[in-house]
PDB file of C-alpha atoms in Angstrom:
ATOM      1  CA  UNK S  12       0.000   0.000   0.000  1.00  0.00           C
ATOM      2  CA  UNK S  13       0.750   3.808  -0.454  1.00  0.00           C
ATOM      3  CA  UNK S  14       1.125   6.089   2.338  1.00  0.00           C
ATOM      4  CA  UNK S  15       0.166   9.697   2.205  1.00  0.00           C
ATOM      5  CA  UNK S  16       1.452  11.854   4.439  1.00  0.00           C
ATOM      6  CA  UNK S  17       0.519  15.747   4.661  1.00  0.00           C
ATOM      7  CA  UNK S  18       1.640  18.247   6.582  1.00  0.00           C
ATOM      8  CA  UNK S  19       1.254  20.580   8.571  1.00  0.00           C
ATOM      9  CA  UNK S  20      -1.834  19.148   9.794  1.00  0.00           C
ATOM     10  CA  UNK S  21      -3.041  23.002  10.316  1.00  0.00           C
ATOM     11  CA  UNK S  22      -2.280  25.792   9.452  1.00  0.00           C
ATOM     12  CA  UNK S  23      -2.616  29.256  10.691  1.00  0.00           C
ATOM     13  CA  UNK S  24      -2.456  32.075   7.993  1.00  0.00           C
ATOM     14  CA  UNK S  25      -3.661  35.672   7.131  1.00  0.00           C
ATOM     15  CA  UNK S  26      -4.832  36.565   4.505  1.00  0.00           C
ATOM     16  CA  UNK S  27      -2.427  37.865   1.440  1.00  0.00           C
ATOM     17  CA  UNK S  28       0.011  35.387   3.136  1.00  0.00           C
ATOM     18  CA  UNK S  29       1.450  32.641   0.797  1.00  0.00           C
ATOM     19  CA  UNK S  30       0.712  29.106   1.820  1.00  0.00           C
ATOM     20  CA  UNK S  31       2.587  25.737   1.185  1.00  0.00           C
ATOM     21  CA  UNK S  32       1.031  21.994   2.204  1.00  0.00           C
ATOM     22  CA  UNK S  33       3.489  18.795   1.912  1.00  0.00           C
ATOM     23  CA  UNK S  34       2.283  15.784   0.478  1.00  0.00           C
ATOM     24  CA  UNK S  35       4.810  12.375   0.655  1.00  0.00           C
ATOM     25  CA  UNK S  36       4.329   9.195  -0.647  1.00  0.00           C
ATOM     26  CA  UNK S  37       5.754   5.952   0.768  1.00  0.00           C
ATOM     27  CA  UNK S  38       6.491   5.278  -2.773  1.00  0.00           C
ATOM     28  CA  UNK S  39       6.426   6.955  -6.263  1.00  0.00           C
ATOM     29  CA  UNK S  40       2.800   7.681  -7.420  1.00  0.00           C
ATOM     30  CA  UNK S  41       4.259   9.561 -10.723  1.00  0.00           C
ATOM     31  CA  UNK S  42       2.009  11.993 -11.416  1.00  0.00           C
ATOM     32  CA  UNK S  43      -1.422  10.347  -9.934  1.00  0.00           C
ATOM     33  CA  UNK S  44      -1.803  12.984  -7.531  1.00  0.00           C
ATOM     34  CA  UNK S  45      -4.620  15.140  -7.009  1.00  0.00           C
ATOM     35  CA  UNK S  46      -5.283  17.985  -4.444  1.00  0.00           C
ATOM     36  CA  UNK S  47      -9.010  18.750  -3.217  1.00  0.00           C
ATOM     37  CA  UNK S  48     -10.600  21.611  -1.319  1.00  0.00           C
ATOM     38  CA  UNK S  49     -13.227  21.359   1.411  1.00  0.00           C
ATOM     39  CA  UNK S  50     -15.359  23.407   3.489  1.00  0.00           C
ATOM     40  CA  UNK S  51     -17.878  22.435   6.492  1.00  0.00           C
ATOM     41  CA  UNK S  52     -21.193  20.495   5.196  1.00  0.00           C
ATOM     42  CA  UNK S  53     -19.920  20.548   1.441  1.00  0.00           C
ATOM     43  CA  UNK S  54     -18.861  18.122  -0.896  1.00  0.00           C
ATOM     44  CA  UNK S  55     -14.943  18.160  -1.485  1.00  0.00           C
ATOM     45  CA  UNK S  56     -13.660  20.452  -4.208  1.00  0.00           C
ATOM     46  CA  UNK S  57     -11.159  19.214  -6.783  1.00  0.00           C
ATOM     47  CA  UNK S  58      -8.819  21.432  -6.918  1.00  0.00           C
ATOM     48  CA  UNK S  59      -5.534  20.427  -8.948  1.00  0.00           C
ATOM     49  CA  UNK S  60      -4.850  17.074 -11.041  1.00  0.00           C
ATOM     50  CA  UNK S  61      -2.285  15.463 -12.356  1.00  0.00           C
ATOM     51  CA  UNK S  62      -0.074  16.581  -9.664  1.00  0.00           C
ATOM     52  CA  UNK S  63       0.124  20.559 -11.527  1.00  0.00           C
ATOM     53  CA  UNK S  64      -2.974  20.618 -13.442  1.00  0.00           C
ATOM     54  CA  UNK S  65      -5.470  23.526 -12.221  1.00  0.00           C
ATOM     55  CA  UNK S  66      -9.116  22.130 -12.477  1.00  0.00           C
ATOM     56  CA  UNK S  67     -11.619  24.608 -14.819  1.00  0.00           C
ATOM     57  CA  UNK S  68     -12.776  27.190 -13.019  1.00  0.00           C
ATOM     58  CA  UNK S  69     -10.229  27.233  -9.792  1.00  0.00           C
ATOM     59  CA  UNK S  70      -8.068  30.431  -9.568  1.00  0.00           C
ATOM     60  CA  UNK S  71      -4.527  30.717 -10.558  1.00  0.00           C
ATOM     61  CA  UNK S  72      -3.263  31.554  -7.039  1.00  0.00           C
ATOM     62  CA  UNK S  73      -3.388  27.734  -6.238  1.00  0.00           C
ATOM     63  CA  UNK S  74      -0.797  26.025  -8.036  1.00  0.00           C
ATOM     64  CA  UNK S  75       0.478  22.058  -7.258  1.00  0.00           C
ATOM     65  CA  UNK S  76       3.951  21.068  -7.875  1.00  0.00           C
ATOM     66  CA  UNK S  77       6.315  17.857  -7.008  1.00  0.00           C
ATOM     67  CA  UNK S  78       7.319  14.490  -8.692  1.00  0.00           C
ATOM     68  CA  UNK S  79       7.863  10.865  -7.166  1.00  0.00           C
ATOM     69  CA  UNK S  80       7.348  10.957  -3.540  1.00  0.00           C
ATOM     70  CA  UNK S  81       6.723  14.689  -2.780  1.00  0.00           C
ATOM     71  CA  UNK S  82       4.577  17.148  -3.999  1.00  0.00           C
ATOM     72  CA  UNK S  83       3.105  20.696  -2.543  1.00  0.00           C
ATOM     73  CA  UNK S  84       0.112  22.854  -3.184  1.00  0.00           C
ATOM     74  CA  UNK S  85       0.780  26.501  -2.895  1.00  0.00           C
ATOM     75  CA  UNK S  86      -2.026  29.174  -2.494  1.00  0.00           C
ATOM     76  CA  UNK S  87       0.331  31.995  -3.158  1.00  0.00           C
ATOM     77  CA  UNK S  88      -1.954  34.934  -2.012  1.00  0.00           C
ATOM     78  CA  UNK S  89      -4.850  33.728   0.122  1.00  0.00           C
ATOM     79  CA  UNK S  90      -7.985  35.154   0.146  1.00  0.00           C
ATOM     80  CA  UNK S  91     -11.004  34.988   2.450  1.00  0.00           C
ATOM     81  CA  UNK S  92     -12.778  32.179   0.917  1.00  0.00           C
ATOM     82  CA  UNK S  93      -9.943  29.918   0.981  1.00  0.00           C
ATOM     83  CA  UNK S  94      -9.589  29.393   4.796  1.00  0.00           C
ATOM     84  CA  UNK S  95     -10.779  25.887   4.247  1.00  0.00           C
ATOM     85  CA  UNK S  96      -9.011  21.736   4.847  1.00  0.00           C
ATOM     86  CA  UNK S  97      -6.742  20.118   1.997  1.00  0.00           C
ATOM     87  CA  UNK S  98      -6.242  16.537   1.327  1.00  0.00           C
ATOM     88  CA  UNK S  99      -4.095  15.182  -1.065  1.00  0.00           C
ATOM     89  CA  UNK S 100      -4.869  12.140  -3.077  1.00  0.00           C
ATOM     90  CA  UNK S 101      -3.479   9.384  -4.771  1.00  0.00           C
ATOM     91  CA  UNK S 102      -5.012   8.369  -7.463  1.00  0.00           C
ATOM     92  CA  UNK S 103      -7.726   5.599  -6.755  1.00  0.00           C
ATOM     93  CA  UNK S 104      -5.494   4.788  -3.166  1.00  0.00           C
ATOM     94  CA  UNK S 105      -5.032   6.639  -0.382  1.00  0.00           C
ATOM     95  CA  UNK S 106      -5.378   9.945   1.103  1.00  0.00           C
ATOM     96  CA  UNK S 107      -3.251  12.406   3.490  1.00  0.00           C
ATOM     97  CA  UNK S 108      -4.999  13.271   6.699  1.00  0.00           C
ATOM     98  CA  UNK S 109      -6.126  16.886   6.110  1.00  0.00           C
ATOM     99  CA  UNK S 110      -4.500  19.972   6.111  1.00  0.00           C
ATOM    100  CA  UNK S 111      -7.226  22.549   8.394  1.00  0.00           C
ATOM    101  CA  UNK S 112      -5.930  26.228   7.247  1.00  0.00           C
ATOM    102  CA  UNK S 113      -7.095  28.961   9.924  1.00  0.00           C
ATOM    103  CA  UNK S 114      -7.346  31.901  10.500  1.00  0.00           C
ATOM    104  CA  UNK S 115      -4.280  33.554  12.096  1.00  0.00           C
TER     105      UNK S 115
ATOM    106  CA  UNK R  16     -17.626  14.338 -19.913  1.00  0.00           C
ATOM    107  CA  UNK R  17     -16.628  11.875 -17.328  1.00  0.00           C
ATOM    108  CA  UNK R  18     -19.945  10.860 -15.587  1.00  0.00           C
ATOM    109  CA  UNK R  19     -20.505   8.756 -11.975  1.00  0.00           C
ATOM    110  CA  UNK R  20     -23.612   8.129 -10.716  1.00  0.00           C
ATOM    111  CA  UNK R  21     -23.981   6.450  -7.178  1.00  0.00           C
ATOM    112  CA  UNK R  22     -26.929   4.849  -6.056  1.00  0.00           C
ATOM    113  CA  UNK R  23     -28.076   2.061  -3.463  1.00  0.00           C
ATOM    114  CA  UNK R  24     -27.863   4.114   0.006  1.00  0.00           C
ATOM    115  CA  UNK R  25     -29.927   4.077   2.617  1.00  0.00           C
ATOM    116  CA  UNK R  26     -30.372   3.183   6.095  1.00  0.00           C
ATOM    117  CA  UNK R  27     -29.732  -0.379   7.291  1.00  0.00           C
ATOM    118  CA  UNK R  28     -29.305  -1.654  10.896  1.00  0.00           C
ATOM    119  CA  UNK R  29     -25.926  -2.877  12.226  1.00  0.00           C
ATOM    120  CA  UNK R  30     -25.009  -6.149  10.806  1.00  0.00           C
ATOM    121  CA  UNK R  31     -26.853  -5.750   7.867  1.00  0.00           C
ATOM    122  CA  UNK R  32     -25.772  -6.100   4.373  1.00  0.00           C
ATOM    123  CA  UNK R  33     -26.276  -3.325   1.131  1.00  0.00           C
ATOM    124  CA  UNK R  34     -25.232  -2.641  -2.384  1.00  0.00           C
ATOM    125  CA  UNK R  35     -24.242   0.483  -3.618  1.00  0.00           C
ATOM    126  CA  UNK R  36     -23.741   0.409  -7.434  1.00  0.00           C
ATOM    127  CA  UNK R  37     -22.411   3.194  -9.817  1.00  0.00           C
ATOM    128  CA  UNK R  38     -22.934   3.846 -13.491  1.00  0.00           C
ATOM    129  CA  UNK R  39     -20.339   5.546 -15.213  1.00  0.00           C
ATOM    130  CA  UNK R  40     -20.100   6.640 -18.925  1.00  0.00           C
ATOM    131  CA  UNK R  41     -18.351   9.753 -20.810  1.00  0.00           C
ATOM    132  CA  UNK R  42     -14.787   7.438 -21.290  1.00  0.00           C
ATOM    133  CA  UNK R  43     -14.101   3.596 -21.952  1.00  0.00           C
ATOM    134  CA  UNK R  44     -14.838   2.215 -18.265  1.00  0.00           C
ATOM    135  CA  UNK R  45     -12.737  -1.166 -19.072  1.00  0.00           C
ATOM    136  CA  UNK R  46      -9.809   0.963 -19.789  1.00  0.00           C
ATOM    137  CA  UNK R  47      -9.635   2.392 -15.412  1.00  0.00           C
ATOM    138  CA  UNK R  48      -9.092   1.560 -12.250  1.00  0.00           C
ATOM    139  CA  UNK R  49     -12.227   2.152 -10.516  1.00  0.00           C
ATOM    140  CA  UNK R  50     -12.660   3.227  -6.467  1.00  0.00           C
ATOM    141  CA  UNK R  51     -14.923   3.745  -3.712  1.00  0.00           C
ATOM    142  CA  UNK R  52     -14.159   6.381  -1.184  1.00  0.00           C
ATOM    143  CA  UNK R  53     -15.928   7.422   2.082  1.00  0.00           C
ATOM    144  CA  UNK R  54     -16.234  10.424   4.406  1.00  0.00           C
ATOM    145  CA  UNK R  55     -18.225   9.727   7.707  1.00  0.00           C
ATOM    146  CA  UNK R  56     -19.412  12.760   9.390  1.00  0.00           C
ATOM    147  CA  UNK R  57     -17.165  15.286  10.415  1.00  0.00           C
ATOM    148  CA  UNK R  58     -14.028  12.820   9.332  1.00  0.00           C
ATOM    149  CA  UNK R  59     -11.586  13.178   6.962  1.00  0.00           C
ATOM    150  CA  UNK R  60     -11.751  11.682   3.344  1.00  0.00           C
ATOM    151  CA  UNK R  61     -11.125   7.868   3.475  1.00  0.00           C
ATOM    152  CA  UNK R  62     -10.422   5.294   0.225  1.00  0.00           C
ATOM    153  CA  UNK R  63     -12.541   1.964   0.878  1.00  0.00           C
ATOM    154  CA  UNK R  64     -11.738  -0.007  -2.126  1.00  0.00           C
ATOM    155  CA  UNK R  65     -10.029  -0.157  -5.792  1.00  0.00           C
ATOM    156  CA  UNK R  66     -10.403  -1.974  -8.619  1.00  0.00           C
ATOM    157  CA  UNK R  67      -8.213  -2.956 -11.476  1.00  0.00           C
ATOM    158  CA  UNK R  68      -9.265  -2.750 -15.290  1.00  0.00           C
ATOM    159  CA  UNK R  69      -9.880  -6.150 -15.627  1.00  0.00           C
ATOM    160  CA  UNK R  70     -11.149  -6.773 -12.223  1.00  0.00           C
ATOM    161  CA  UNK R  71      -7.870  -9.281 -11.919  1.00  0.00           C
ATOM    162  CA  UNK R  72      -6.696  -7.043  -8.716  1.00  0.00           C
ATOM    163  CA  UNK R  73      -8.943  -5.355  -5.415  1.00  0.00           C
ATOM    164  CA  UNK R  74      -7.719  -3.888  -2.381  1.00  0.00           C
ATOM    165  CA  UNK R  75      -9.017  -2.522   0.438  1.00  0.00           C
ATOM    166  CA  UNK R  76      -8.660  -0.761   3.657  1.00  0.00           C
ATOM    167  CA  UNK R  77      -7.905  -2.397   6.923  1.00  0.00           C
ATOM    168  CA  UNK R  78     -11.034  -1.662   8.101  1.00  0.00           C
ATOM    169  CA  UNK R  79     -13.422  -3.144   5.738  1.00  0.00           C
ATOM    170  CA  UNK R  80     -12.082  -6.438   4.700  1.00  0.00           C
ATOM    171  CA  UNK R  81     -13.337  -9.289   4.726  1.00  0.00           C
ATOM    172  CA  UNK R  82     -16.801  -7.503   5.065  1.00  0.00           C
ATOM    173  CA  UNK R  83     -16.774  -5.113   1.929  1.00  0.00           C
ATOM    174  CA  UNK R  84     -16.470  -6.612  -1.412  1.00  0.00           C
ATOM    175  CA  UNK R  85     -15.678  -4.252  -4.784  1.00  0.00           C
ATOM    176  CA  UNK R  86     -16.890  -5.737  -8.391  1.00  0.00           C
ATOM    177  CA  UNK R  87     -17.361  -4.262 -11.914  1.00  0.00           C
ATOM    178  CA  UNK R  88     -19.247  -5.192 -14.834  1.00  0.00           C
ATOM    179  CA  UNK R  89     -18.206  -3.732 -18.268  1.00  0.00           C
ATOM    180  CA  UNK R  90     -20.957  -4.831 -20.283  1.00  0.00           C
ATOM    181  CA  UNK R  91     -22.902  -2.328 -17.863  1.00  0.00           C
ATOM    182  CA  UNK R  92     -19.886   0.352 -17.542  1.00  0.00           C
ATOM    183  CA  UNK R  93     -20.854  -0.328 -13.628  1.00  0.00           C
ATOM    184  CA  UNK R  94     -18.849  -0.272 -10.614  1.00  0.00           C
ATOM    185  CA  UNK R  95     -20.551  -2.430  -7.213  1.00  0.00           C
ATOM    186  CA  UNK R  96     -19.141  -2.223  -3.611  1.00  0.00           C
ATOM    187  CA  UNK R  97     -21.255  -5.486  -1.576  1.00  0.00           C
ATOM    188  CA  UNK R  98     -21.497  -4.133   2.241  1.00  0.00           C
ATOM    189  CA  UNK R  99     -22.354  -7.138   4.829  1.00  0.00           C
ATOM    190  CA  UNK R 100     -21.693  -6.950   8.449  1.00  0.00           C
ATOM    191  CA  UNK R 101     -22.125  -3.291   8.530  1.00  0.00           C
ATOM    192  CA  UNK R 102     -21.080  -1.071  11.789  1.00  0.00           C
ATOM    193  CA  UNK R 103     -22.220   2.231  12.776  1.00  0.00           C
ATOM    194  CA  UNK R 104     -18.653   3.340  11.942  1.00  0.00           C
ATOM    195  CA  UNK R 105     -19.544   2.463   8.350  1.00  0.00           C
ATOM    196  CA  UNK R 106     -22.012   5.614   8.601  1.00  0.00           C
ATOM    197  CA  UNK R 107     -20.812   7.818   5.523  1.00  0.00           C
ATOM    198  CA  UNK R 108     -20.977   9.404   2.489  1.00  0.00           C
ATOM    199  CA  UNK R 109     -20.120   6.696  -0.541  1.00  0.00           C
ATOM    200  CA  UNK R 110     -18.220   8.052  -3.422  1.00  0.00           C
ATOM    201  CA  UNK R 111     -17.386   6.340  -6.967  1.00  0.00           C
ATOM    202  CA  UNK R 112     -14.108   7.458  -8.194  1.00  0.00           C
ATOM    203  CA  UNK R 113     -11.837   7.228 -11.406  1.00  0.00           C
ATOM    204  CA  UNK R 114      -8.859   9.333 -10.492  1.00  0.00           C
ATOM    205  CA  UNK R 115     -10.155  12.561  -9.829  1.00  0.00           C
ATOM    206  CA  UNK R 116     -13.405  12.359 -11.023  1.00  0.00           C
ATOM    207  CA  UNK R 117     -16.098  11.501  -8.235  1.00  0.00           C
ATOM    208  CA  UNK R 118     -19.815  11.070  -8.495  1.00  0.00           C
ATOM    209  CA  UNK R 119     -21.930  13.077  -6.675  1.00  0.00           C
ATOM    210  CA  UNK R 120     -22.078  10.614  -3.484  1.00  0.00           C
ATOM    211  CA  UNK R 121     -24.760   8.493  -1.571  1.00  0.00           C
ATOM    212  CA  UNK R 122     -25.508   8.062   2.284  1.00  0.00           C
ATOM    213  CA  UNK R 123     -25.519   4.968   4.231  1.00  0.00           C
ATOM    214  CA  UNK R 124     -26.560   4.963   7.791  1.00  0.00           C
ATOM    215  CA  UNK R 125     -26.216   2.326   9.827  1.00  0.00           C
ATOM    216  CA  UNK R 126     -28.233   2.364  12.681  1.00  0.00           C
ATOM    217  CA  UNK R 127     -31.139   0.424  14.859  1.00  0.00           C
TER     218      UNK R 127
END
């Protein structure tokens, strides 16, 4: 099996601030990585696929980068609505526990 | 456009069994791994099950086996996940899943 491991596991940020999550795999998932937004009583958001593809319709200030094992999604000027938690995905496997992002 | 329709939730007491089926179309179904994922209330996201193309390979989480069983059937472009011996803790939000594409969900509750 595949480990996911994200971190931090929150995250306390203002807003304008640039943000970074970590997501590491046990082992190389190539590019099978996928990064997914969600807020309290919704449905989870995809967000970026393919490890750096931005999903139609999400803005450009989230951005997902990495190869192999390691692989980070960067919200590089954080607004309002985005105070929200973060999983990363493997394709079809596992999941990392959650990144909560607050705010500071 | 990559479609995934859930369906079969409901409630169903502990210990009992269900069948949540989904129908997918939009891309060549034998060609993917197929998935079920979960997300109990208030949890984080959790995979239950995957699926290879051919149906040759499954795994699942700790959790579930030996009680959950994932199938497919090609001629119907339809993914199955069999549920016996269900536990409250199975209480959750069922999600189909090719990659990143998800359906839109369905609830099971488990409870007396």
């Amino acid at each position: 099996d595949i480990q996911m491991t994200q971190s931090p596991s929150t995250l306390s940020a203002s807003v304008g601030d640039r943000v970074t999550i970590t997501c590491r795999a046990s082992q190389s998932v190539s590019s099978w990585l996928a990064w997914y937004q969600q807020k309290p009583g919704q449905a989870p958001k995809l967000l970026i696929y393919d490890v750096s593809s931005l999903e139609s319709g999400v803005p450009s200030r989230f951005s997902g980068s990495g190869s192999g094992t390691e692989f980070t999604l960067t919200i590089s000027s954080l607004q309002p609505d985005d105070f929200a938690t973060y999983y990363c995905q493997q394709y079809n496997g596992y999941f990392g526990q959650g990144t909560k992002l607050e705010i500071k | 456009e990559v479609q995934l329709v859930e369906s079969g939730g409901g409630l169903v007491p502990p210990g009992g069994s269900l069948r949540l089926s989904c129908a997918a179309s939009g891309f060549t179904f034998s060609s993917h791994w197929m998935s079920w994922v979960r997300q109990a209330p208030g949890k984080g996201l959790e995979w239950v099950a995957n699926i290879k193309q051919d149906g040759s390979e499954k795994y699942y989480v700790d959790s579930v086996k030996g009680r959950f069983t994932i199938s497919r059937d090609s001629a119907k472009n339809s993914l199955y996940l069999q549920m016996n011996s269900l536990r409250a803790e199975d209480t959750a939000v069922y999600y189909c899943a090719r990659d990143q594409y998800w359906g839109q969900g369905t609830l099971v509750t488990v409870s007396s």
